[in-house]
Short mmCIF file of C-alpha atoms in Angstrom, two decimals:
data_model
loop_
_atom_site.label_atom_id
_atom_site.label_comp_id
_atom_site.label_asym_id
_atom_site.label_seq_id
_atom_site.Cartn_x
_atom_site.Cartn_y
_atom_site.Cartn_z
CA PHE C 1 41.46 -14.21 -20.84
CA ARG C 2 41.69 -17.93 -21.56
CA GLY C 3 43.32 -17.38 -24.94
CA ARG C 4 47.06 -17.97 -25.20
CA PRO C 5 48.01 -14.33 -26.12
CA ALA C 6 46.05 -13.00 -23.13
CA ARG C 7 47.51 -15.57 -20.72
CA LYS C 8 50.99 -14.32 -21.50
CA LYS C 9 49.97 -10.88 -20.23
CA LEU C 10 48.41 -12.05 -16.96
CA VAL C 11 50.21 -11.31 -13.69
CA TYR C 12 48.81 -12.79 -10.48
CA ALA C 13 49.41 -10.98 -7.18
CA VAL C 14 49.10 -13.50 -4.34
CA THR C 15 49.83 -13.45 -0.62
CA MET C 16 51.26 -17.00 -0.34
CA PRO C 17 54.75 -17.82 -1.69
CA LYS C 18 53.69 -21.43 -2.28
CA LEU C 19 50.84 -20.29 -4.52
CA ALA C 20 53.22 -18.04 -6.47
CA GLU C 21 55.56 -21.01 -7.00
CA GLU C 22 52.65 -23.09 -8.31
CA HIS C 23 51.79 -20.38 -10.83
CA LEU C 24 55.40 -20.03 -11.91
CA ALA C 25 55.63 -23.82 -12.40
CA LYS C 26 52.74 -23.47 -14.87
CA LYS C 27 54.71 -20.68 -16.61
CA VAL C 28 52.26 -18.05 -15.41
CA ARG C 29 53.73 -14.86 -13.94
CA ALA C 30 53.05 -14.37 -10.24
CA LEU C 31 54.35 -12.11 -7.49
CA VAL C 32 53.90 -12.08 -3.73
CA ILE C 33 52.37 -9.11 -1.90
CA PRO C 34 51.94 -8.68 1.90
CA ALA C 35 48.87 -10.33 3.41
CA TYR C 36 47.61 -7.25 5.26
CA ASP C 37 44.02 -6.05 5.30
CA TYR C 38 44.25 -3.57 2.43
CA SER C 39 41.36 -1.81 0.76
CA ARG C 40 40.72 -2.87 -2.84
CA THR C 41 42.41 0.24 -4.25
CA GLU C 42 45.45 -0.08 -2.00
CA ARG C 43 45.83 -3.78 -2.80
CA VAL C 44 45.96 -2.93 -6.52
CA LYS C 45 48.51 -0.19 -5.86
CA VAL C 46 50.75 -2.48 -3.78
CA ALA C 47 50.61 -5.11 -6.53
CA LEU C 48 51.52 -2.56 -9.23
CA VAL C 49 54.49 -1.26 -7.24
CA SER C 50 55.75 -4.82 -6.77
CA ALA C 51 55.22 -5.58 -10.47
CA LEU C 52 57.13 -2.44 -11.45
CA SER C 53 60.08 -3.36 -9.26
CA GLN C 54 60.21 -6.84 -10.82
CA GLY C 55 59.98 -5.60 -14.38
CA ALA C 56 56.53 -7.06 -15.09
CA PHE C 57 55.31 -3.62 -16.25
CA LYS C 58 56.99 -0.48 -17.52
CA GLU C 59 56.07 3.18 -17.56
CA GLY C 60 53.34 3.91 -20.06
CA ASP C 61 51.72 0.45 -19.87
CA LEU C 62 47.93 0.29 -19.58
CA VAL C 63 46.98 -2.25 -16.91
CA LEU C 64 43.56 -3.75 -16.22
CA CYS C 65 43.37 -4.74 -12.54
CA MET C 66 40.79 -7.13 -11.09
CA THR C 67 40.34 -7.64 -7.37
CA GLY C 68 37.74 -8.07 -4.66
CA LYS C 69 37.18 -9.06 -1.06
CA VAL C 70 39.57 -11.76 0.16
CA GLY C 71 38.00 -15.21 -0.08
CA ARG C 72 35.31 -14.14 -2.54
CA ALA C 73 35.06 -13.77 -6.30
CA PRO C 74 36.54 -10.57 -7.82
CA ASP C 75 34.05 -7.71 -7.88
CA THR C 76 36.15 -4.70 -8.85
CA LEU C 77 37.76 -3.77 -12.17
CA MET C 78 40.24 -0.86 -12.41
CA GLN C 79 42.11 0.52 -15.41
CA MET C 80 45.43 2.24 -14.64
CA ARG C 81 48.12 3.81 -16.79
CA ILE C 82 51.57 3.29 -15.28
CA GLY C 83 53.20 6.70 -14.92
CA GLY C 84 49.94 8.45 -15.59
CA SER C 85 49.43 9.66 -12.02
CA LEU C 86 51.52 11.11 -9.20
CA ASP C 87 51.25 7.86 -7.21
CA ASP C 88 52.70 5.82 -10.08
CA ARG C 89 55.58 8.26 -10.60
CA LEU C 90 56.41 8.05 -6.91
CA ALA C 91 56.46 4.27 -7.14
CA ILE C 92 58.93 4.46 -9.99
CA GLU C 93 61.13 6.91 -8.07
CA GLY C 94 61.11 4.47 -5.13
CA VAL C 95 62.32 1.66 -7.36
CA LYS C 96 65.29 3.76 -8.54
CA LEU C 97 66.66 4.25 -5.03
CA GLY C 98 68.58 0.97 -5.13
CA GLU C 99 68.04 -2.74 -4.68
CA GLU C 100 68.60 -2.54 -0.92
CA PHE C 101 65.33 -0.60 -0.53
CA ASN C 102 61.94 -2.29 -0.77
CA SER C 103 59.96 -0.28 -3.31
CA GLN C 104 56.65 -1.14 -1.60
CA VAL C 105 57.96 0.19 1.71
CA VAL C 106 59.37 3.39 0.19
CA ASP C 107 56.18 4.07 -1.78
CA ALA C 108 53.96 3.48 1.27
CA LEU C 109 56.06 5.86 3.38
CA ILE C 110 56.07 8.57 0.70
CA GLN C 111 52.28 8.42 0.59
CA LEU C 112 52.19 8.49 4.40
CA ALA C 113 54.50 11.53 4.53
CA LEU C 114 52.25 13.35 2.05
CA GLN C 115 49.23 12.60 4.24
CA ILE C 116 51.02 13.89 7.34
CA GLY C 117 52.01 17.06 5.50
CA GLN C 118 48.50 17.64 4.23
CA GLU C 119 46.39 16.63 7.22
CA GLY C 120 48.62 17.44 10.19
CA PHE C 121 47.29 16.32 13.57
CA GLU C 122 43.82 17.41 14.68
CA GLY C 123 43.97 20.33 12.28
CA HIS C 124 47.42 21.53 13.38
CA PRO C 125 50.38 21.36 10.96
CA ILE C 126 53.18 19.03 12.04
CA GLY C 127 56.53 17.96 10.65
CA THR C 128 58.54 14.79 11.06
CA ILE C 129 61.49 12.72 9.82
CA ILE C 130 61.36 9.08 8.71
CA THR C 131 64.63 7.23 8.06
CA ILE C 132 64.67 4.03 6.01
CA GLY C 133 67.51 1.52 5.91
CA ASP C 134 70.98 1.13 7.48
CA HIS C 135 69.19 1.02 10.83
CA THR C 136 72.23 -0.10 12.85
CA SER C 137 74.22 3.00 11.88
CA VAL C 138 71.21 5.29 12.32
CA LEU C 139 70.56 3.97 15.83
CA GLU C 140 74.25 4.39 16.70
CA LYS C 141 74.12 8.03 15.54
CA SER C 142 70.92 8.89 17.40
CA ARG C 143 69.43 8.73 20.87
CA GLN C 144 65.96 8.21 22.30
CA LEU C 145 64.13 11.39 23.30
CA THR C 146 61.03 9.75 24.73
CA ILE C 147 59.52 6.32 25.36
CA ASN C 148 59.54 4.22 22.19
CA PRO C 149 55.85 3.40 21.49
CA PHE C 150 56.79 0.47 19.22
CA GLN C 151 58.98 -1.32 21.76
CA GLY C 152 57.73 -4.76 22.78
CA LEU C 153 55.64 -5.40 19.66
CA SER C 154 56.46 -8.32 17.38
CA GLU C 155 57.90 -7.48 13.96
CA SER C 156 54.69 -8.53 12.23
CA GLU C 157 52.78 -6.04 14.38
CA ARG C 158 54.94 -3.03 13.46
CA ASN C 159 55.47 -3.18 9.71
CA VAL C 160 54.55 -0.07 7.71
CA LEU C 161 52.98 -2.20 4.98
CA ASP C 162 50.16 -2.72 7.49
CA PRO C 163 47.70 0.22 7.15
CA LYS C 164 47.08 0.14 10.93
CA ILE C 165 50.76 0.83 11.62
CA ARG C 166 50.79 3.74 9.17
CA ASP C 167 47.84 5.23 11.06
CA ALA C 168 49.84 4.81 14.29
CA ILE C 169 52.82 6.61 12.75
CA LYS C 170 50.55 9.51 11.79
CA ASN C 171 49.43 9.80 15.41
CA PHE C 172 52.96 9.50 16.83
CA SER C 173 54.25 12.16 14.41
CA VAL C 174 53.41 14.73 17.07
CA LEU C 175 56.37 13.41 19.10
CA ASP C 176 59.71 15.15 18.80
CA GLY C 177 62.33 13.18 16.92
CA ALA C 178 62.54 10.79 13.99
CA PHE C 179 61.12 7.39 13.09
CA VAL C 180 63.73 4.70 12.36
CA ILE C 181 62.51 2.05 9.93
CA ARG C 182 64.27 -1.04 8.62
CA GLU C 183 64.57 -1.76 4.89
CA ASP C 184 61.74 -4.31 5.06
CA GLY C 185 59.35 -1.84 6.70
CA VAL C 186 59.65 -2.83 10.36
CA VAL C 187 59.44 0.22 12.64
CA LEU C 188 62.28 0.08 15.14
CA SER C 189 61.77 3.32 17.00
CA ALA C 190 59.99 6.67 17.18
CA GLY C 191 61.15 9.83 18.92
CA ARG C 192 64.87 9.53 18.02
CA TYR C 193 67.16 12.56 18.08
CA LEU C 194 69.48 12.35 15.07
CA SER C 195 72.83 13.49 16.41
CA SER C 196 74.85 12.95 13.21
CA ASN C 197 76.23 16.23 11.86
CA ASP C 198 78.15 16.84 8.66
CA ASP C 199 79.44 20.38 8.19
CA THR C 200 80.12 19.71 4.50
CA VAL C 201 76.43 19.16 3.74
CA LYS C 202 74.62 22.21 2.43
CA ILE C 203 70.84 22.52 2.32
CA PRO C 204 68.84 25.20 0.45
CA LEU C 205 68.22 28.45 2.30
CA GLY C 206 64.94 28.53 4.17
CA LEU C 207 64.98 24.88 5.24
CA GLY C 208 65.23 24.23 8.97
CA ALA C 209 66.61 21.80 11.54
CA ARG C 210 64.66 18.76 10.34
CA HIS C 211 66.08 19.07 6.85
CA ALA C 212 69.59 19.63 8.20
CA ALA C 213 69.25 16.51 10.36
CA SER C 214 68.02 14.46 7.38
CA ALA C 215 70.88 15.70 5.21
CA GLY C 216 73.38 14.93 7.95
CA ILE C 217 72.20 11.40 8.75
CA THR C 218 71.99 10.39 5.07
CA SER C 219 75.47 11.75 4.36
CA THR C 220 77.09 9.70 7.15
CA THR C 221 75.02 6.49 6.75
CA HIS C 222 73.49 4.55 3.87
CA CYS C 223 69.92 5.32 4.88
CA ILE C 224 67.42 7.54 3.10
CA ALA C 225 65.25 10.06 4.97
CA LEU C 226 61.82 11.53 4.34
CA THR C 227 61.27 14.97 5.83
CA VAL C 228 57.84 16.59 6.22
CA SER C 229 58.00 20.36 6.54
CA GLN C 230 55.81 21.70 9.34
CA THR C 231 55.64 25.09 7.62
CA SER C 232 54.54 24.07 4.12
CA GLY C 233 53.70 20.37 4.35
CA ALA C 234 56.22 19.68 1.57
CA VAL C 235 57.89 16.25 1.53
CA ARG C 236 61.59 15.93 0.66
CA LEU C 237 63.51 12.70 0.20
CA PHE C 238 67.20 12.80 1.16
CA LYS C 239 69.89 10.39 0.01
CA GLY C 240 73.64 10.88 0.41
CA GLY C 241 73.06 14.29 1.99
CA ASN C 242 71.13 15.59 -1.02
CA ILE C 243 67.47 16.13 -1.86
CA VAL C 244 66.58 13.59 -4.56
CA LEU C 245 62.79 14.08 -4.57
CA GLU C 246 60.71 17.10 -3.59
CA LEU C 247 56.91 17.09 -3.44
CA HIS C 248 54.76 20.11 -2.62
CA GLN C 249 51.17 19.98 -1.40
CA THR C 250 48.41 21.19 -3.70
CA ALA C 251 46.24 21.92 -0.66
CA ARG C 252 46.42 21.61 3.11
CA ARG C 253 43.66 20.95 5.60
CA THR C 254 42.95 24.01 7.73
#
């Protein structure tokens, strides 16, 4: 790795902007990832999503990833083919949604929605809606159905890039209503009734009220919406009133 050809291929994923600047000053590629307590595998995945969004890698690239416990020497080596798995393809789809959306946030929420659809809550299937972006308009076109469990927490304590907050969202998915999330991943509210309706929006036959609400809110605002079907566990991503990504479960917990 010390040879010049290899050094040109190295990309460092760090949690401190100052450290990234120091690397860049030495003409070594570096990117900043959130400093949350990720598992080794999730840390690699977050770094790859960030690298994809910044053009450091492209689909089809073979990447050798080295990581370990924070503060200690690397102890884990992983080989990954970009685009070679469902997770990587989802990351790429997240990047294509537009520059206003954080690809790490979108990817994390897609994975979370798939988990909710597959696992449900205590063995029971559940469905939910997660809106991302244009939060001011979404809040104006919705109302609170129940107490907001995220109210009063600091922004650093309610960001979906933190695995603990994603676990909390899974638990609160049993509440009626939608989650409203800012572009940078900060959860603003849970249990919102989306009151925006657009009679011109048409959804496929067989899809219910959640999907109609997601189509309606994305057609009248600039947000995107993830909908988890309670019936099938399928996850659909809405943008501009249309389904732009549809993912079906291979198996569901019973």
